[in-house]
Short mmCIF file of C-alpha atoms and ligand atoms in Angstrom, two decimals:
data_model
loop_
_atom_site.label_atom_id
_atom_site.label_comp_id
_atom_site.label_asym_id
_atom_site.label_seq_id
_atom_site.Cartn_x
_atom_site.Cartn_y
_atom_site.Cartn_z
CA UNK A 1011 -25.90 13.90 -9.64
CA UNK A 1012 -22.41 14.45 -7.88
CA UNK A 1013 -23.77 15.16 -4.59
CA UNK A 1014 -24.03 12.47 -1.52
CA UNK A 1015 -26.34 15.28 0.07
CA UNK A 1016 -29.60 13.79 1.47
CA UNK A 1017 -32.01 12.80 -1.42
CA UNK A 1018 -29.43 11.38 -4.27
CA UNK A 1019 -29.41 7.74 -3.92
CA UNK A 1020 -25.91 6.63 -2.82
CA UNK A 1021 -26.03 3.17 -4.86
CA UNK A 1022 -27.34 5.71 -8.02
CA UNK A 1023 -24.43 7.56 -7.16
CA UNK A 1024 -22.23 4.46 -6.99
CA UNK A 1025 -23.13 2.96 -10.21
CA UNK A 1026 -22.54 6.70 -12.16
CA UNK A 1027 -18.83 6.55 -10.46
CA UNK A 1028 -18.22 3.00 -11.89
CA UNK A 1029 -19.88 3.88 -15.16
CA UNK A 1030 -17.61 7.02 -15.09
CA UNK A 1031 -14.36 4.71 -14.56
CA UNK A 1032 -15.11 2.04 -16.81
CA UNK A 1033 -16.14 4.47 -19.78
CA UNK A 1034 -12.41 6.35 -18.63
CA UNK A 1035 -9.99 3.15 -18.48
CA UNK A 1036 -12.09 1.35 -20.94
CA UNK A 1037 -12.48 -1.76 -18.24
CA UNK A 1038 -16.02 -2.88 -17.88
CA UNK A 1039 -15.18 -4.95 -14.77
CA UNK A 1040 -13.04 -4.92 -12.36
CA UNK A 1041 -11.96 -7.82 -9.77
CA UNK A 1042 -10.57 -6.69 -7.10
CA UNK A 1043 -10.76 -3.27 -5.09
CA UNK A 1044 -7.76 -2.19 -2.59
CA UNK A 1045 -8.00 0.97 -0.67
CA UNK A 1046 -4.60 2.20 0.29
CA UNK A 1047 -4.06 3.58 4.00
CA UNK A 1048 -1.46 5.85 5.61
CA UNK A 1049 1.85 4.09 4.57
CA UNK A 1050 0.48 2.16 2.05
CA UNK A 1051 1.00 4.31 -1.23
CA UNK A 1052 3.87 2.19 -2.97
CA UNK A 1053 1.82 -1.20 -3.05
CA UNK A 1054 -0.12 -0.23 -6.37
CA UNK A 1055 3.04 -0.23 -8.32
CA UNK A 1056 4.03 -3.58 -7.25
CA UNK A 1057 0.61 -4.84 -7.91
CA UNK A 1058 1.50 -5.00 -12.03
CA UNK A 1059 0.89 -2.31 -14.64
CA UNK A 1060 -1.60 0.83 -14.48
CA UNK A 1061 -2.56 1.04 -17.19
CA UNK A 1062 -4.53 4.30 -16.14
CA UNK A 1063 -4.66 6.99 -13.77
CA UNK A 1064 -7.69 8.86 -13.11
CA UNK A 1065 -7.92 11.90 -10.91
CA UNK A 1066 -10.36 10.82 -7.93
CA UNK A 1067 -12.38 15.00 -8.18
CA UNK A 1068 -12.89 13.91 -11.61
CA UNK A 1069 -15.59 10.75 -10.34
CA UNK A 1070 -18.35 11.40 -9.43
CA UNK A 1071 -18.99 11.43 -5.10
CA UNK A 1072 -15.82 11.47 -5.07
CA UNK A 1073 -13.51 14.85 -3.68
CA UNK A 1074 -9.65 15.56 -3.38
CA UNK A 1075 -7.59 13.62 -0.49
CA UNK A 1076 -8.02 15.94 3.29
CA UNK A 1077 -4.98 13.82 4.77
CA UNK A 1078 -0.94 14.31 3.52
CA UNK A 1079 0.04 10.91 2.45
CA UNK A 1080 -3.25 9.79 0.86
CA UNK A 1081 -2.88 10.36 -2.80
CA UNK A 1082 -5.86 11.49 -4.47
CA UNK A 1083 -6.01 9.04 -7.63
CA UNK A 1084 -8.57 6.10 -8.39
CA UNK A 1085 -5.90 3.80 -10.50
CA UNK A 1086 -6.66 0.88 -12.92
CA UNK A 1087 -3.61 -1.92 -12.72
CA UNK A 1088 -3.92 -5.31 -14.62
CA UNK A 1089 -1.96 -8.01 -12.66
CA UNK A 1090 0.26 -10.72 -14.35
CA UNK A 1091 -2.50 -13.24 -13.43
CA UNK A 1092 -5.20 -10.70 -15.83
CA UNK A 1093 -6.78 -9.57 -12.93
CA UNK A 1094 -8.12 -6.46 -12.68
CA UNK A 1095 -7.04 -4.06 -9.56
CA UNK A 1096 -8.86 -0.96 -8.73
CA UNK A 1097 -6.67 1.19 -6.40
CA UNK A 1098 -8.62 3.35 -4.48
CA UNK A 1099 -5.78 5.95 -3.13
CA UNK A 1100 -9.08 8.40 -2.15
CA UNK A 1101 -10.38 7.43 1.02
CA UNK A 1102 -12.93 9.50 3.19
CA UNK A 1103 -12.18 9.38 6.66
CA UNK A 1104 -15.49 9.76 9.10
CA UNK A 1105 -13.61 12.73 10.27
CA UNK A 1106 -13.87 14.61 7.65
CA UNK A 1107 -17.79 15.14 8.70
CA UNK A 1108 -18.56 14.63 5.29
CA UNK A 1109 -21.30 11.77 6.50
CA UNK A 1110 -21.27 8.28 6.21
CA UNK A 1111 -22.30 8.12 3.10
CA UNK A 1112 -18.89 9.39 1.11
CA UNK A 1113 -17.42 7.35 3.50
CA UNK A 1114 -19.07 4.26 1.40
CA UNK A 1115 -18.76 5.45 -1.25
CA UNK A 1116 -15.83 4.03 -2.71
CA UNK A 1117 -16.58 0.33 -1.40
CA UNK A 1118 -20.10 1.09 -3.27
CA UNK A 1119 -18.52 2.12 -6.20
CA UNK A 1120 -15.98 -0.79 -6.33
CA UNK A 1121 -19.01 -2.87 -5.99
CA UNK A 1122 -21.19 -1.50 -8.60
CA UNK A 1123 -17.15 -1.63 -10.73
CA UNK A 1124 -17.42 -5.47 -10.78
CA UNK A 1125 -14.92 -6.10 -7.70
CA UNK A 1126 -15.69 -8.94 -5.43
CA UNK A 1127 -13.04 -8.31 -3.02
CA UNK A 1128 -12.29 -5.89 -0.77
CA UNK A 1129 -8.74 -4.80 0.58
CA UNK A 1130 -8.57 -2.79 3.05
CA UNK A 1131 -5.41 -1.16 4.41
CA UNK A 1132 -4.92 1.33 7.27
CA UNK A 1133 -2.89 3.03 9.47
CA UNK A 1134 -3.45 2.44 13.06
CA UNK A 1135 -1.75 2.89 16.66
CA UNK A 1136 -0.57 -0.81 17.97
CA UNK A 1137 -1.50 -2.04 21.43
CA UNK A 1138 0.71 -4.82 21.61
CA UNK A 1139 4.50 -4.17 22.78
CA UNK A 1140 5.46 -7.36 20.53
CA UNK A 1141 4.40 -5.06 17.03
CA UNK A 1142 6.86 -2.19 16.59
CA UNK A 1143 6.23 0.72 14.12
CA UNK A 1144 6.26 -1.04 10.79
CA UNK A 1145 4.44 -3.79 11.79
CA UNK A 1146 1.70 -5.45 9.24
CA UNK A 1147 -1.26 -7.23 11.27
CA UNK A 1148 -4.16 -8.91 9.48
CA UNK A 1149 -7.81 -7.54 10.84
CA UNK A 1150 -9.54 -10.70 12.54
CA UNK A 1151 -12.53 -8.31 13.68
CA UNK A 1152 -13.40 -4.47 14.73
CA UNK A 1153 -15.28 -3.01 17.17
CA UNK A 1154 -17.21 -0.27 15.53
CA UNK A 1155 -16.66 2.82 18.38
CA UNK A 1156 -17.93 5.85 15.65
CA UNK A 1157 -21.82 5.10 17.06
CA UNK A 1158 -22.46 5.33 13.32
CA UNK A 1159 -23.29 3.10 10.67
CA UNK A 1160 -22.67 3.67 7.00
CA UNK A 1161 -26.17 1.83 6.43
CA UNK A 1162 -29.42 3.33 6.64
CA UNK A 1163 -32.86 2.12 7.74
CA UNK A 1164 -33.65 -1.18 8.46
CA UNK A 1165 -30.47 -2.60 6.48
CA UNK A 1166 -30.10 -5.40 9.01
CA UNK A 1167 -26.78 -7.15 8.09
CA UNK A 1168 -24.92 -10.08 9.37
CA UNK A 1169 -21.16 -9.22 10.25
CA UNK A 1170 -19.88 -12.80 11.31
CA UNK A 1171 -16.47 -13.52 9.46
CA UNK A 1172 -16.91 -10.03 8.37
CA UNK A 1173 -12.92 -10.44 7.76
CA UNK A 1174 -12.78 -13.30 5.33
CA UNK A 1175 -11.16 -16.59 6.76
CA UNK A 1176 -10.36 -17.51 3.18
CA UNK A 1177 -8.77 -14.41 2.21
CA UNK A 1178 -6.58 -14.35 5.50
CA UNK A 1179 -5.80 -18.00 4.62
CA UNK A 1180 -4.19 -16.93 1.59
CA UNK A 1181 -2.48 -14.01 3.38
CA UNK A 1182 -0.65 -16.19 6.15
CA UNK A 1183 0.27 -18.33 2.97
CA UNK A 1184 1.78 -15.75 1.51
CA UNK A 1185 3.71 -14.25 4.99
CA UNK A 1186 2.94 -16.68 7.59
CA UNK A 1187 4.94 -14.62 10.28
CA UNK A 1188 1.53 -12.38 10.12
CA UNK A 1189 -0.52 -11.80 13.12
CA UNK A 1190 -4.31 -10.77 13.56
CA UNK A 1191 -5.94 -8.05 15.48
CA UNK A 1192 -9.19 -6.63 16.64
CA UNK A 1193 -9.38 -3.17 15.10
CA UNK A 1194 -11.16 -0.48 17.02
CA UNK A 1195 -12.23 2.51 15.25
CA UNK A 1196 -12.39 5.12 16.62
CA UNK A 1197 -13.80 8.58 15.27
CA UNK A 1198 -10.91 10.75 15.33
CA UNK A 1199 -9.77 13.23 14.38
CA UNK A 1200 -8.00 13.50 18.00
CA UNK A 1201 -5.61 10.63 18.74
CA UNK A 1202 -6.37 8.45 22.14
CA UNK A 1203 -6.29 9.95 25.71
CA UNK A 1204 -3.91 7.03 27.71
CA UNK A 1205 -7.10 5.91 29.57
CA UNK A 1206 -9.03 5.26 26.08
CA UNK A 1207 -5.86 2.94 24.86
CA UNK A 1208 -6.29 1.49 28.30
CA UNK A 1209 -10.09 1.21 27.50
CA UNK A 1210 -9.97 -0.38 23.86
CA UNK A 1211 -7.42 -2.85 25.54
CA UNK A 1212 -10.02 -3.99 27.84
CA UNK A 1213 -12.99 -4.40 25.51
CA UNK A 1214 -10.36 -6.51 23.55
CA UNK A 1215 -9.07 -4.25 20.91
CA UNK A 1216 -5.23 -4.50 19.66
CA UNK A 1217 -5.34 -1.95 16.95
CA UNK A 1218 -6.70 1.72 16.60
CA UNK A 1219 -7.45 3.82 14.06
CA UNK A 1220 -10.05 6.24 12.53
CA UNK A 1221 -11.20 4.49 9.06
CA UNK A 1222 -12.09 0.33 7.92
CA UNK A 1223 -14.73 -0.60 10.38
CA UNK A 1224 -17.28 1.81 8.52
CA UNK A 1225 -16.01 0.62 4.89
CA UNK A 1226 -16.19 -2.92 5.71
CA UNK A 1227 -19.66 -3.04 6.75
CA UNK A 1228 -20.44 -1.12 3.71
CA UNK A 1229 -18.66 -3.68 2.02
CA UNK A 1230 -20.33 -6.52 3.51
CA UNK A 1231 -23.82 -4.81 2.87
CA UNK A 1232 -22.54 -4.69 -0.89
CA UNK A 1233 -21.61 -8.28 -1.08
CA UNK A 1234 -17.90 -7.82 -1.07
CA UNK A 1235 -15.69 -10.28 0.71
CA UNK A 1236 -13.27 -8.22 2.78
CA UNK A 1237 -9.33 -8.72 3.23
CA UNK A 1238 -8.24 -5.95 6.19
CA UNK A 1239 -4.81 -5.12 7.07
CA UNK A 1240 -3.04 -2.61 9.13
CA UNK A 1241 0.01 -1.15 9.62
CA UNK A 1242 0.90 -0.79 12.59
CA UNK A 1243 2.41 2.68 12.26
CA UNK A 1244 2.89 4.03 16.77
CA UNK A 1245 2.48 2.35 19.67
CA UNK A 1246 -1.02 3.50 20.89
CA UNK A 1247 -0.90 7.21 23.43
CA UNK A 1248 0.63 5.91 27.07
CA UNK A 1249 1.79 2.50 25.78
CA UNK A 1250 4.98 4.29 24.41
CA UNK A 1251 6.76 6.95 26.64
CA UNK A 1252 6.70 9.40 23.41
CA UNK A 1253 3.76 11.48 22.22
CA UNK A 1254 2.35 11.00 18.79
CA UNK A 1255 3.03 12.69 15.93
CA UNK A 1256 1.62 12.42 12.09
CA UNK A 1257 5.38 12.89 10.64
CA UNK A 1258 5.94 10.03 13.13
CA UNK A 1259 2.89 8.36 11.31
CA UNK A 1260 4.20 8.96 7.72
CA UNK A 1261 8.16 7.92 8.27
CA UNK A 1262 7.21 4.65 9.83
CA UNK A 1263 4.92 3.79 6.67
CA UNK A 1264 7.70 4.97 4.21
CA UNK A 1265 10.16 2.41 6.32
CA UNK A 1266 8.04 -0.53 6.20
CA UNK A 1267 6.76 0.37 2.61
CA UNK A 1268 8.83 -2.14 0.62
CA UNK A 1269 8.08 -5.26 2.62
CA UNK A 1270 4.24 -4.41 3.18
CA UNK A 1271 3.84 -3.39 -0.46
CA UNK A 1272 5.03 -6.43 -1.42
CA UNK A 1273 3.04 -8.71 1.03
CA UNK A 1274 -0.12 -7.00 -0.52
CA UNK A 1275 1.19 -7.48 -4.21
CA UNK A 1276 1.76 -11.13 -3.31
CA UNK A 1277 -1.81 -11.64 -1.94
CA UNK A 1278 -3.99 -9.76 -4.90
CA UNK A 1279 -1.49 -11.76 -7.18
CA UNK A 1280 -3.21 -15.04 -5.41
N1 8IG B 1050 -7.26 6.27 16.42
C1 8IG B 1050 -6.00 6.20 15.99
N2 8IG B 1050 -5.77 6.27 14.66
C2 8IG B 1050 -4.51 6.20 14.25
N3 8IG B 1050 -4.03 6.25 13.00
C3 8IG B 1050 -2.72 6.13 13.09
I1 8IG B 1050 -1.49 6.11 11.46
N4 8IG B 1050 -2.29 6.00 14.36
C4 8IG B 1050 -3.43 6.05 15.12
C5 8IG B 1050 -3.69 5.98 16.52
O1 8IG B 1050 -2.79 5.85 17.37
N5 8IG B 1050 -4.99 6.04 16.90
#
């Protein structure tokens, strides 16, 4: 069934998407999942060789990219270490109203695909002056704004170190200059009124955005341990004197995409 309507069973739905990938690239297991953000797009190739590219429409539960600069393609790379990457480059953004469950559904099927690590990378408006456009910052917890959850019933799930010490260990080893954030996210589509940047500042936020918090508790739920880590791609609305724009969005990822892509390279290579 290719549907995430009400009735299919997301985790069935997960395990035919994995089944689908590994009977396509010929991988029965993969290691390690990474889910590419706004600005993010060059890291797979730094990662080590695809050795195939699948079309994301072609898996099942999962649909063609709604965002310019999201690429629609579920890639296999093998690392110099042997380990196995699966680039997710087909996100679903809550947004989209397509329900939480597509939004899941690629941390489920990376799951069900073997991985036991999660990366997650996003594009998000900065609070702090001190992290211009371009800046990487390592997610050191979110505050989940959407009123949703991607689980259902009475999943009850712990969500301490949610953002894996370890993992963000091996990060700072790898780029020590990196700070950590609190990530709010937000629903979206809309950017932030002023007074809601003021807002997430005061619950304690330092990053928004509009995907990750869903996916991670997804990924948590799966057993997954989670790596997040944004890009800092505008100052958040009324903490800059300019207004927002996506091309604004796209151009700062594109500037800070050799660095970033290599940070991210550097840490799956770990
Ligand atoms: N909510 C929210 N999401 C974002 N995504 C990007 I790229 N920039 C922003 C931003 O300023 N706010």
């Amino acid at each position: 069934p290719d549907s995430l309507a009400p009735g299919t069973d997301p985790f069935e739905l997960a395990s035919s998407a994995a089944a689908a990938i590994a009977e396509r690239t010929g991988v029965d297991r993969h290691d390690v999942a990474l889910v590419l953000g706004s600005g993010w797009g060059g890291a797979a190739g730094l990662l080590g060789e695809t050795t195939h590219t699948l079309q994301a429409a072609d898996i099942p539960g999962f649909s063609s990219p709604a965002v310019a600069g999201h690429v629609g393609t579920i890639l296999s790379v093998l690392t110099p270490a042997g380990r196995r990457v699966l680039v997710l480059g087909a996100r679903t953004h809550f947004y989209e109203g397509r329900g939480v469950r597509a939004v899941a559904h690629g941390v489920r099927t990376a799951a069900a695909a073997g991985c036991s690590v999660l990366v997650l990378t996003n594009g998000c408006g900065g609070l702090n002056p001190d992290w211009p456009a371009g800046t990487p910052v390592l997610i050191r917890d979110h505050i989940n704004l959407t009123a949703a959850s991607p689980l259902e019933g009475a999943t009850f799930v712990d969500l301490t170190d949610l953002y894996s010490q370890r993992l963000r260990a091996i990060a700072r080893e790898v780029d020590p200059t990196l700070d950590e954030g609190v990530y709010a996210q937000f629903t979206g589509p809309h950017y932030e009124t002023p007074a809601e940047v003021q807002y997430a500042k005061r619950i304690g936020a330092d990053l928004v955005g509009m995907s990750t918090a869903l996916e991670a508790i997804a990924a948590r739920h799966a057993g997954l341990e989670v790596l997040g880590v944004s890009l800092v791609t505008n100052l958040g609305a009324g903490i800059s004197p300019v207004p927002l724009s996506h091309a604004e969005v796209i151009e700062a990822g594109q500037a800070a995409g050799p660095r970033i892509s290599r940070l991210l390279a550097d840490i799956v290579g770990r």
